[in-house]
JSON list of C-alpha atoms in Angstrom, two decimals:
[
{"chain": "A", "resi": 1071, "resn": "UNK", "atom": "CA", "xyz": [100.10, -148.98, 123.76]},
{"chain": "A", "resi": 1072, "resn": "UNK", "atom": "CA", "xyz": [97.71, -146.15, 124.69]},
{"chain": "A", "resi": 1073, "resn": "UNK", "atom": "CA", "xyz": [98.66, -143.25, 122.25]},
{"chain": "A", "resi": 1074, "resn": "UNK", "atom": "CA", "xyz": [95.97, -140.78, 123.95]},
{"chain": "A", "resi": 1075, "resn": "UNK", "atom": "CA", "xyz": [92.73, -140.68, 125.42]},
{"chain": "A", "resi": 1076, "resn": "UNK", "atom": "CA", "xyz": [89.45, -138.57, 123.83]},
{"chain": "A", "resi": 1077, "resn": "UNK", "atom": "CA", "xyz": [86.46, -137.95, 125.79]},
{"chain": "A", "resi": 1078, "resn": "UNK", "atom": "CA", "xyz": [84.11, -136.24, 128.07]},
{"chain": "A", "resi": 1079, "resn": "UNK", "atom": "CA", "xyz": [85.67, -135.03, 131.30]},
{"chain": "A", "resi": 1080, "resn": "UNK", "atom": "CA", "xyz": [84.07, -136.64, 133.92]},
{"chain": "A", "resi": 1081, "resn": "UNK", "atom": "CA", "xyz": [86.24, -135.93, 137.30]},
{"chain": "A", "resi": 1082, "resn": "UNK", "atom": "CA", "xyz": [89.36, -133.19, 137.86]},
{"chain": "A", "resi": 1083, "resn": "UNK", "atom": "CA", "xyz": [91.46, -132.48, 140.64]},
{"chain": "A", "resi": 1084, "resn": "UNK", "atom": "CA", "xyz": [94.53, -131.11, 140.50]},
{"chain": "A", "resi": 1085, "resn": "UNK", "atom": "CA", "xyz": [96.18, -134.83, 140.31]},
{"chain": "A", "resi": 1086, "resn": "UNK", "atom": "CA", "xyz": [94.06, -136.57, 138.74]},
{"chain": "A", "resi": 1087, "resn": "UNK", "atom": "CA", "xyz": [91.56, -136.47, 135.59]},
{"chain": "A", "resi": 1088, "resn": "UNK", "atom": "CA", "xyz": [88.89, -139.02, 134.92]},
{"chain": "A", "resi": 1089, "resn": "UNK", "atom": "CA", "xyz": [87.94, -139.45, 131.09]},
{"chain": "A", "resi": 1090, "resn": "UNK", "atom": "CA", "xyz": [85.07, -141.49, 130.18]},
{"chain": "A", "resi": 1091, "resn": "UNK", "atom": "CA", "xyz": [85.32, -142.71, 126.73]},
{"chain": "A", "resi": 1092, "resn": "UNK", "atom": "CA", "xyz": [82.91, -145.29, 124.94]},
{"chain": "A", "resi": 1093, "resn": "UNK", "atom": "CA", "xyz": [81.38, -146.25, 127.90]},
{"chain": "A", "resi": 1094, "resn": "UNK", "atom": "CA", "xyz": [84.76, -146.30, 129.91]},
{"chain": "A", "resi": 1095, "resn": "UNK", "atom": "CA", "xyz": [86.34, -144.22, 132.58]},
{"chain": "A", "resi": 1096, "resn": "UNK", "atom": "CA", "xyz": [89.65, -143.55, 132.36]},
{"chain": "A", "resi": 1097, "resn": "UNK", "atom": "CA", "xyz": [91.82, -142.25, 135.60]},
{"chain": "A", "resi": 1098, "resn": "UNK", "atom": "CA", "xyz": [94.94, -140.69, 134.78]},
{"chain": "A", "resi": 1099, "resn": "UNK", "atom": "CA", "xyz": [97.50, -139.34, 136.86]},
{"chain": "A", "resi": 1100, "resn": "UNK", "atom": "CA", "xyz": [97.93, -135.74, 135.97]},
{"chain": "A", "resi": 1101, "resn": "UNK", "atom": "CA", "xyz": [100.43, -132.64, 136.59]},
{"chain": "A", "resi": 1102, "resn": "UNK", "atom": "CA", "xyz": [99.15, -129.01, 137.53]},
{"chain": "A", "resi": 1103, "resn": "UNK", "atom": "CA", "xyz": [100.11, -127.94, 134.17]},
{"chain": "A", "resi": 1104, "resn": "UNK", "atom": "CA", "xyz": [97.65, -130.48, 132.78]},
{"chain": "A", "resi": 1105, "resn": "UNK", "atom": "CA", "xyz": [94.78, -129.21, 135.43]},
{"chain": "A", "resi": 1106, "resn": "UNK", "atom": "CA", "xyz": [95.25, -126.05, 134.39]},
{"chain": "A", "resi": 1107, "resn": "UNK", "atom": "CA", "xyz": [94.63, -126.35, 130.91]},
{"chain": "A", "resi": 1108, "resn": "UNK", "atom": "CA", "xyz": [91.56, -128.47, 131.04]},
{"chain": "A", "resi": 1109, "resn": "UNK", "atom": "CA", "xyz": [89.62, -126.61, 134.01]},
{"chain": "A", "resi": 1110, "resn": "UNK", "atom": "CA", "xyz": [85.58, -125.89, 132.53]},
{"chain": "A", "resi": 1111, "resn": "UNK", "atom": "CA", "xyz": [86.10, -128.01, 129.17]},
{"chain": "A", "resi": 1112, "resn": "UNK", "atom": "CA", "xyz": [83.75, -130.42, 128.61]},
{"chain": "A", "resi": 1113, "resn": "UNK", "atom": "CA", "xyz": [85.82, -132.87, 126.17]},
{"chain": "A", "resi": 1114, "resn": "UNK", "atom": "CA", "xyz": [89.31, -132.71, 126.44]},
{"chain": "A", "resi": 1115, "resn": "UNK", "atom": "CA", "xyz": [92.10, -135.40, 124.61]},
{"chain": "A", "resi": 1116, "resn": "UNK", "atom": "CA", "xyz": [95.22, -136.50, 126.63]},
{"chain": "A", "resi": 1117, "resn": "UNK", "atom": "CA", "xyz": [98.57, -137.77, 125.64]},
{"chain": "A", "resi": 1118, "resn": "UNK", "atom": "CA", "xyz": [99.09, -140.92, 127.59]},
{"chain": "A", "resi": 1119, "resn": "UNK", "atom": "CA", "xyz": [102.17, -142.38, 129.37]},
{"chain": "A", "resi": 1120, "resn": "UNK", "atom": "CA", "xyz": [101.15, -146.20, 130.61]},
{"chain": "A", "resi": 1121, "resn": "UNK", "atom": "CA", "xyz": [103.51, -147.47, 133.55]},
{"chain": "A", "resi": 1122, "resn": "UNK", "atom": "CA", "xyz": [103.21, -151.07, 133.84]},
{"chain": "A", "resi": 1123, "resn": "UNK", "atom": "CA", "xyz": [105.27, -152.72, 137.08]},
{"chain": "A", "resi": 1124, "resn": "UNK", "atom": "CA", "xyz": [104.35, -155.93, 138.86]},
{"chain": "A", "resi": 1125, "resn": "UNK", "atom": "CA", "xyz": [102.20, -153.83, 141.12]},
{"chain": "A", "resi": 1126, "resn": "UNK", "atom": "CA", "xyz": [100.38, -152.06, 139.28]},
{"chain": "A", "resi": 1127, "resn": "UNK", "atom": "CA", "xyz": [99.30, -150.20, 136.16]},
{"chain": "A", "resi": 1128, "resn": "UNK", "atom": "CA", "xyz": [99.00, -146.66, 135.70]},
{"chain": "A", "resi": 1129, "resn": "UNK", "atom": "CA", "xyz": [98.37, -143.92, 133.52]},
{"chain": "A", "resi": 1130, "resn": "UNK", "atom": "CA", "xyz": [99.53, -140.49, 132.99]},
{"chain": "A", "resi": 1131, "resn": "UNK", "atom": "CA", "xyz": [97.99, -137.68, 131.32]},
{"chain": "A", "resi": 1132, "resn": "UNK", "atom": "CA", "xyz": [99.36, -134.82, 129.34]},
{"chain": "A", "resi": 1133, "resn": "UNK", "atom": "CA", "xyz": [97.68, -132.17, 127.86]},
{"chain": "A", "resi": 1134, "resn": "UNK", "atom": "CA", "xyz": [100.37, -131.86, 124.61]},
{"chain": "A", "resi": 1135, "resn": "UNK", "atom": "CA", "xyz": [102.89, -134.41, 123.50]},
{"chain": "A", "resi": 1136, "resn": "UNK", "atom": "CA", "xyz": [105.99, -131.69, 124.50]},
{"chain": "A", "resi": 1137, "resn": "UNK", "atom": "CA", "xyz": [104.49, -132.34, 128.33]},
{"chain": "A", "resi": 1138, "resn": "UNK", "atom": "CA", "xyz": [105.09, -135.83, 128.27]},
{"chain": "A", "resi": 1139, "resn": "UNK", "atom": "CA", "xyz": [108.23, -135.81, 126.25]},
{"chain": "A", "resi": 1140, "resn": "UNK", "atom": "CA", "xyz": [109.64, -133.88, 128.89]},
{"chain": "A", "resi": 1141, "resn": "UNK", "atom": "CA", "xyz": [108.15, -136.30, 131.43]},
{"chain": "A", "resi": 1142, "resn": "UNK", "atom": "CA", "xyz": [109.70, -139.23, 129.66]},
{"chain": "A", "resi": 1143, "resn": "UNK", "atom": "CA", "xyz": [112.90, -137.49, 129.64]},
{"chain": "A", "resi": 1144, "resn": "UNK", "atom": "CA", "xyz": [112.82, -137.10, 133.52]},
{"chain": "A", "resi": 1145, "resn": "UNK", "atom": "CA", "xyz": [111.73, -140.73, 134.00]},
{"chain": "A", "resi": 1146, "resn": "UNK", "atom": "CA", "xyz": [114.69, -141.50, 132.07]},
{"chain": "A", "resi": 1147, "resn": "UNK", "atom": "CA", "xyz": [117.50, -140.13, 134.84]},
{"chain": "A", "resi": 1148, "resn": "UNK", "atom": "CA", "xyz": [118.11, -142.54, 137.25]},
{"chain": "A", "resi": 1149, "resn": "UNK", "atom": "CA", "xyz": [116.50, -142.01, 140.79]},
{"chain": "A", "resi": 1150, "resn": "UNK", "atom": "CA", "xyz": [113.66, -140.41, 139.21]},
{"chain": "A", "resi": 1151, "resn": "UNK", "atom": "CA", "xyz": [109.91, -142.51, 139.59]},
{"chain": "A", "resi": 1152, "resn": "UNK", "atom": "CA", "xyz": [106.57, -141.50, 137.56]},
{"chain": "A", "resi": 1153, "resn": "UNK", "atom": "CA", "xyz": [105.42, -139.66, 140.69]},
{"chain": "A", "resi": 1154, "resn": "UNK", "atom": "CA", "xyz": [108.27, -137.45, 141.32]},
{"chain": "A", "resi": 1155, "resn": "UNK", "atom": "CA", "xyz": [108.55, -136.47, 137.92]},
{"chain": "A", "resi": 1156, "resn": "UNK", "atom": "CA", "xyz": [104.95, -135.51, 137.86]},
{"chain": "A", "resi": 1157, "resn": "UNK", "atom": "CA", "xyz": [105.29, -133.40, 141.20]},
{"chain": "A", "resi": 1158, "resn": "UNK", "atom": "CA", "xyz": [108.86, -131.80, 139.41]},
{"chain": "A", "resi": 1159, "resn": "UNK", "atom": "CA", "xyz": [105.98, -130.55, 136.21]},
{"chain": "A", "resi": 1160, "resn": "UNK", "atom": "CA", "xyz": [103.26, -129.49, 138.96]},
{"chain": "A", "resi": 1161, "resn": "UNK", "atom": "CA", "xyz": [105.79, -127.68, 141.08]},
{"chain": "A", "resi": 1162, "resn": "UNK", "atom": "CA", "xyz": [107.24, -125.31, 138.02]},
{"chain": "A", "resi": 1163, "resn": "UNK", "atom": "CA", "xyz": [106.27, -124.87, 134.45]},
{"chain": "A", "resi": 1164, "resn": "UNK", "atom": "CA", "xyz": [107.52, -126.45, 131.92]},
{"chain": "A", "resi": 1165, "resn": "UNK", "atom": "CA", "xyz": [109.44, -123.26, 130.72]},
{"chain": "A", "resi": 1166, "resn": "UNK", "atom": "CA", "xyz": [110.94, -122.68, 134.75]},
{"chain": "A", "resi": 1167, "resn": "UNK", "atom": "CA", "xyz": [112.32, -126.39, 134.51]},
{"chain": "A", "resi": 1168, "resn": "UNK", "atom": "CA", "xyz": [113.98, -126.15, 131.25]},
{"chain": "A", "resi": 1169, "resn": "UNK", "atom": "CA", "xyz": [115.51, -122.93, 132.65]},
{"chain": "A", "resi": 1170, "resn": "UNK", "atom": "CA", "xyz": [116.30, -124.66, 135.73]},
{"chain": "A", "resi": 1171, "resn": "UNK", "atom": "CA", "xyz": [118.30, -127.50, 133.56]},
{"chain": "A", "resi": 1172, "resn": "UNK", "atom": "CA", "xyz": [119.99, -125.37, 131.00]},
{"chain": "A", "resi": 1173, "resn": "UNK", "atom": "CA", "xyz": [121.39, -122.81, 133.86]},
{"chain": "A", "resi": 1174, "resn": "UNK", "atom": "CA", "xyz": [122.26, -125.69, 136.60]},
{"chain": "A", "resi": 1175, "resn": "UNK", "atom": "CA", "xyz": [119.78, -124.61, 138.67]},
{"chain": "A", "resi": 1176, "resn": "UNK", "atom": "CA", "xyz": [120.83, -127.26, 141.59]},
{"chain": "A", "resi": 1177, "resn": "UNK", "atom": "CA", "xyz": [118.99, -125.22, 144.58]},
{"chain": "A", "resi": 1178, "resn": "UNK", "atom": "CA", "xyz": [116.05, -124.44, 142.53]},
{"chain": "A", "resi": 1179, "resn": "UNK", "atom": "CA", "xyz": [115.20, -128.35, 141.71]},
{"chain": "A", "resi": 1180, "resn": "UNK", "atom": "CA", "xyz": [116.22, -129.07, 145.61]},
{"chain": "A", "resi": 1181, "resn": "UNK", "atom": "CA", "xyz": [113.17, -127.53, 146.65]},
{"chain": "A", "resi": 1182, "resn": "UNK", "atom": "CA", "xyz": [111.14, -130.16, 145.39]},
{"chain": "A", "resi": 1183, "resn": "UNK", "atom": "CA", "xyz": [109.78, -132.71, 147.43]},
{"chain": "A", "resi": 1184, "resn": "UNK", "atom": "CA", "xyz": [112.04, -136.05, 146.62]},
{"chain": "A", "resi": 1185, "resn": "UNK", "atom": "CA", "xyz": [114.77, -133.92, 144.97]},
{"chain": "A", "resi": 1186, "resn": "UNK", "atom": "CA", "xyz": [117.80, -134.27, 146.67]},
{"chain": "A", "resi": 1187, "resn": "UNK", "atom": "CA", "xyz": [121.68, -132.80, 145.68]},
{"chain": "A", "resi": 1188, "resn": "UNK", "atom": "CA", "xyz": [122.43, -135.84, 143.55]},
{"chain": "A", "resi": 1189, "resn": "UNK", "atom": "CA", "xyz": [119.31, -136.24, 142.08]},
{"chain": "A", "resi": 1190, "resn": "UNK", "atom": "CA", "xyz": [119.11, -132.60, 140.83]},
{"chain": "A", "resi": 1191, "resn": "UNK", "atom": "CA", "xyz": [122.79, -132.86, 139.49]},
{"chain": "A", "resi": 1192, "resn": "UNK", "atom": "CA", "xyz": [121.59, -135.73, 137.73]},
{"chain": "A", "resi": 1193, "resn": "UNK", "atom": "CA", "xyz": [118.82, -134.22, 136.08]},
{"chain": "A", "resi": 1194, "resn": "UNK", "atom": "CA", "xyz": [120.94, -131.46, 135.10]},
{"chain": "A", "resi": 1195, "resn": "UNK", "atom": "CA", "xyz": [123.80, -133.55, 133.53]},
{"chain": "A", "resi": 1196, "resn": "UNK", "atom": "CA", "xyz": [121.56, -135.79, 132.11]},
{"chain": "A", "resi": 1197, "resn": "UNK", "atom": "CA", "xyz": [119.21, -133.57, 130.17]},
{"chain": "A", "resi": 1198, "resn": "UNK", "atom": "CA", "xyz": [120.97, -130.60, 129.49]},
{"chain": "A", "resi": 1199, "resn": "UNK", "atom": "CA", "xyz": [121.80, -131.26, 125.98]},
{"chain": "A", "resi": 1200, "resn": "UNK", "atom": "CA", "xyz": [118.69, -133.22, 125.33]},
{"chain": "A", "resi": 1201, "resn": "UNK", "atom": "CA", "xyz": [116.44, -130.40, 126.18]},
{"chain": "A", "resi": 1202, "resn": "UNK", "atom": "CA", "xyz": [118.75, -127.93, 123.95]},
{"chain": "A", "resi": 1203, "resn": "UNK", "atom": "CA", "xyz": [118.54, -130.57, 121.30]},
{"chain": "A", "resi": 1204, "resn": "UNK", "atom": "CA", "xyz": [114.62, -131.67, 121.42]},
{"chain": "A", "resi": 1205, "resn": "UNK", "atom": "CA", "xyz": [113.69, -128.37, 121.84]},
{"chain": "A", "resi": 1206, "resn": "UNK", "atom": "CA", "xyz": [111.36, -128.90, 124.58]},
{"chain": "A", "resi": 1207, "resn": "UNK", "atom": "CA", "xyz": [111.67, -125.28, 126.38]},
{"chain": "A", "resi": 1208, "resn": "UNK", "atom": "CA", "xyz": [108.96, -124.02, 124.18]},
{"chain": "A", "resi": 1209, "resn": "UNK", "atom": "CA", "xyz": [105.42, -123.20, 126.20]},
{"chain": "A", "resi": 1210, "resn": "UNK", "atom": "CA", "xyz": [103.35, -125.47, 126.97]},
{"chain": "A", "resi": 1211, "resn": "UNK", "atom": "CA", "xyz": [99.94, -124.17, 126.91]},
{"chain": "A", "resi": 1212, "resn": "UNK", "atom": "CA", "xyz": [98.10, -123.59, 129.91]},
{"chain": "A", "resi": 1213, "resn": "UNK", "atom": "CA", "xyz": [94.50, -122.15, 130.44]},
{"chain": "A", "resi": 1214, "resn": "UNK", "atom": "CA", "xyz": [93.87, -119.06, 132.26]},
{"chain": "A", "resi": 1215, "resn": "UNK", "atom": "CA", "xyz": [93.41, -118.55, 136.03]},
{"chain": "A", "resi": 1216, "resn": "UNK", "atom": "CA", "xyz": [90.25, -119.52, 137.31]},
{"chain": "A", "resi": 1217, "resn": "UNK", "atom": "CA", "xyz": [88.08, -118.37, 139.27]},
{"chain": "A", "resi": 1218, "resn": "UNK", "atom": "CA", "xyz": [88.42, -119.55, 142.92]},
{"chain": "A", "resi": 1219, "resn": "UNK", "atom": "CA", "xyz": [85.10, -121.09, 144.66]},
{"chain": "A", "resi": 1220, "resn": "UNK", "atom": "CA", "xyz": [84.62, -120.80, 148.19]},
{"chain": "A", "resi": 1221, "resn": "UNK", "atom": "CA", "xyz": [87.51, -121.13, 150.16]},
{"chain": "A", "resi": 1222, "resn": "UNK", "atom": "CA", "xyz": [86.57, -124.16, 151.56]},
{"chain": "A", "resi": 1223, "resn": "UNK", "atom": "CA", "xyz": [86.60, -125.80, 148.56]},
{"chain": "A", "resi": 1224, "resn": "UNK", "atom": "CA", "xyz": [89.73, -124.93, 147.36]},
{"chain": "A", "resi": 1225, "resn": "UNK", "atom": "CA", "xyz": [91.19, -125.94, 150.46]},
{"chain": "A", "resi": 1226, "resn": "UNK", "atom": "CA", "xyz": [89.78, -128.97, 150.62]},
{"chain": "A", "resi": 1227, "resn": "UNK", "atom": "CA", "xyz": [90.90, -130.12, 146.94]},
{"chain": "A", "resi": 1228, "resn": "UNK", "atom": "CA", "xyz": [94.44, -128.63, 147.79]},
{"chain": "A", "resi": 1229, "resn": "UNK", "atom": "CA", "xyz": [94.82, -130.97, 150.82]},
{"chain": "A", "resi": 1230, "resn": "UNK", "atom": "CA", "xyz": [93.06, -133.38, 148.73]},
{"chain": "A", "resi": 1231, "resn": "UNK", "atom": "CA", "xyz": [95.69, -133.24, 145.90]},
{"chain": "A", "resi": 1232, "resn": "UNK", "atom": "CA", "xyz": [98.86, -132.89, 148.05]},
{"chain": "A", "resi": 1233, "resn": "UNK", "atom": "CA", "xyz": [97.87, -135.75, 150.08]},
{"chain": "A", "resi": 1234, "resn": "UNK", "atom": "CA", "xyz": [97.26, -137.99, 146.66]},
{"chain": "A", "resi": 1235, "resn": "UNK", "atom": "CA", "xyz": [100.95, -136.66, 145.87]},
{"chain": "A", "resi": 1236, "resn": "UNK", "atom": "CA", "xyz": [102.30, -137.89, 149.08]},
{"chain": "A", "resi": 1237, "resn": "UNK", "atom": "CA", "xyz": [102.09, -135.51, 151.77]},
{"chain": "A", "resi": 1238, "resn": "UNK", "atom": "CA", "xyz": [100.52, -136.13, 155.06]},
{"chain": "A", "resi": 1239, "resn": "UNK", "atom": "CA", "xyz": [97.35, -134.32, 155.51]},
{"chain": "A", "resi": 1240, "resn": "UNK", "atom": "CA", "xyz": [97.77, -132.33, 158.48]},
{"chain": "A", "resi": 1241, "resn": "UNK", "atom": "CA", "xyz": [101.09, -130.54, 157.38]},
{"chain": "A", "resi": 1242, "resn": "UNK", "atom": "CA", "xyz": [98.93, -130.26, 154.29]},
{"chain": "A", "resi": 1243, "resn": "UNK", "atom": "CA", "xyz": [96.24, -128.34, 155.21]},
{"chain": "A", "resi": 1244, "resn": "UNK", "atom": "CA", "xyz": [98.29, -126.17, 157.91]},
{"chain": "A", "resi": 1245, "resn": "UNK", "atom": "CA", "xyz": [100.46, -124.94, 154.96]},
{"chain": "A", "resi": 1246, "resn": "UNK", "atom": "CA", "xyz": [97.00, -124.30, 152.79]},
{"chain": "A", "resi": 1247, "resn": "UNK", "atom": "CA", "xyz": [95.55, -122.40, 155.07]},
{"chain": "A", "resi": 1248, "resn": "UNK", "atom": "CA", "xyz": [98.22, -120.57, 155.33]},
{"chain": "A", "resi": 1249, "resn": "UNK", "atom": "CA", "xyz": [98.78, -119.54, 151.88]},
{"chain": "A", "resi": 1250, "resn": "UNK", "atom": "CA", "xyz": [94.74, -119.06, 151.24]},
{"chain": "A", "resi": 1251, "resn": "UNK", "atom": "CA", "xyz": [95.48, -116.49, 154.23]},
{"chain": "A", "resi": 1252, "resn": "UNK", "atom": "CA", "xyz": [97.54, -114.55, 152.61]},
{"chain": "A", "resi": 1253, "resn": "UNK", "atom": "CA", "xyz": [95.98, -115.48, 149.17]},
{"chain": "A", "resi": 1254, "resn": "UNK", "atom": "CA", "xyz": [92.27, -115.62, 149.27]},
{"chain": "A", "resi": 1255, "resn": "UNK", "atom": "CA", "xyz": [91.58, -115.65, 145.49]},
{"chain": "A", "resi": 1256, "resn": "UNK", "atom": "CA", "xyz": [94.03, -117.92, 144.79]},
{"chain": "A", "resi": 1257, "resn": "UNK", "atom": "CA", "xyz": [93.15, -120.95, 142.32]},
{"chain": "A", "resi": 1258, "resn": "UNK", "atom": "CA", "xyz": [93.49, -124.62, 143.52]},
{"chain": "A", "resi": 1259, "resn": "UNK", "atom": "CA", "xyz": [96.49, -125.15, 140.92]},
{"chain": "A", "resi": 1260, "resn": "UNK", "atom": "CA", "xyz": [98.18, -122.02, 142.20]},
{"chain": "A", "resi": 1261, "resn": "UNK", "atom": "CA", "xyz": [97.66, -123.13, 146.33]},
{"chain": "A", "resi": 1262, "resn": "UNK", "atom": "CA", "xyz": [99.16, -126.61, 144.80]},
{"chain": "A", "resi": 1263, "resn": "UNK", "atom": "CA", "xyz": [101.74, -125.25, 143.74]},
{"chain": "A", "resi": 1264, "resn": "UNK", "atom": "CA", "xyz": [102.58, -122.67, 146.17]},
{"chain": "A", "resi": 1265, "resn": "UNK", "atom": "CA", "xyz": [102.49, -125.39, 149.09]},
{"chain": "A", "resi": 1266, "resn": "UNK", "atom": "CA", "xyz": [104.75, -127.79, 146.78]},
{"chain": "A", "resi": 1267, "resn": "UNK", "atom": "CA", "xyz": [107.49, -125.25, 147.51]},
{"chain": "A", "resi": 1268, "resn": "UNK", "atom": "CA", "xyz": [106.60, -124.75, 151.44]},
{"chain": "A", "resi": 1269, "resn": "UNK", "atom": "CA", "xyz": [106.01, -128.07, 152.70]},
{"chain": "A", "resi": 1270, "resn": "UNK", "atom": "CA", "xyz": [109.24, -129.92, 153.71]}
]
């Protein structure tokens, strides 16, 4: 088992970060939170979660073990995959989500792509207590906004990113667009995460 990863950064988009450590690169599937906080660094270390099925083998990055404790907690309610628990972390903070599961929050976690009535109840129920009890509503840390390239480029990694996430890439980049319209110095994570609420 892969505890973490230590290395030089070689690749980062807002879903995925490539580490390349003795000689090997490492692609792990990341959150927004996770972008965030490595943007600019050089070397960065990441908590690993490996999921192993028949199909394949992946692995998930997290910038602090609380990240991927609460990952591992959302993996662990039924009806909820790798991928949608990563796109529940990118589309809130840690901090929104815990608040979201300690109030009920039901309409607030339906807005999520994948998310429906039953599966937010679920979530809900299911960690309520464990969240109270682990303790896992303290911050995460996350590294300051960036600044944002050309617009171009941001909207091309935003597309980029939401297609790697799931979403078709027209809808995509209509609902970019969009948002860089209205928010022109906007950062790739924060056009992520904007669209993640938008995009039905």
């Amino acid at each position: 088992m892969i505890e973490y990863i230590k290395g030089e950064l070689s690749e980062a988009t807002p879903a995925m970060a490539v580490i390349e450590a003795h000689g090997i690169g490492y692609a792990l599937n990341i959150s927004l939170n996770t972008y965030s906080a490595i943007q600019g660094k050089k070397e960065v270390k990441l908590y690993v979660y490996e999921s192993i099925r028949e199909d394949a083998h992946q692995l998930f990055g997290f910038v602090s073990k609380r990240e991927r404790e609460l990952f591992m907690l959302l993996i662990s309610v039924s009806g909820v995959g790798a991928n949608t628990a990563r796109m529940i972390l990118s589309a809130m903070s840690a901090s929104e989500l815990c608040n979201c599961i300690s109030t009920g929050n039901e309409r607030m976690m339906k807005t999520i792509k994948g998310i429906g009535l039953k599966t937010a109840q679920r979530i809900i129920v299911d960690l309520r207590d464990k969240i109270v009890t682990l303790g896992i509503a303290e911050e995460i840390p996350v590294g300051g906004s960036i600044a944002a390239p050309v617009n171009n480029v941001v909207k091309d990694e935003a597309v980029g990113a939401l297609t790697m996430l799931g979403f078709a890439p027209a809808p995509s980049q209509k609902v970019v667009l969009d948002i860089l319209n209205q928010h022109p110095d906007a950062p790739v994570e924060e056009v992520v995460k904007m669209a993640l609420k938008l995009i039905k």
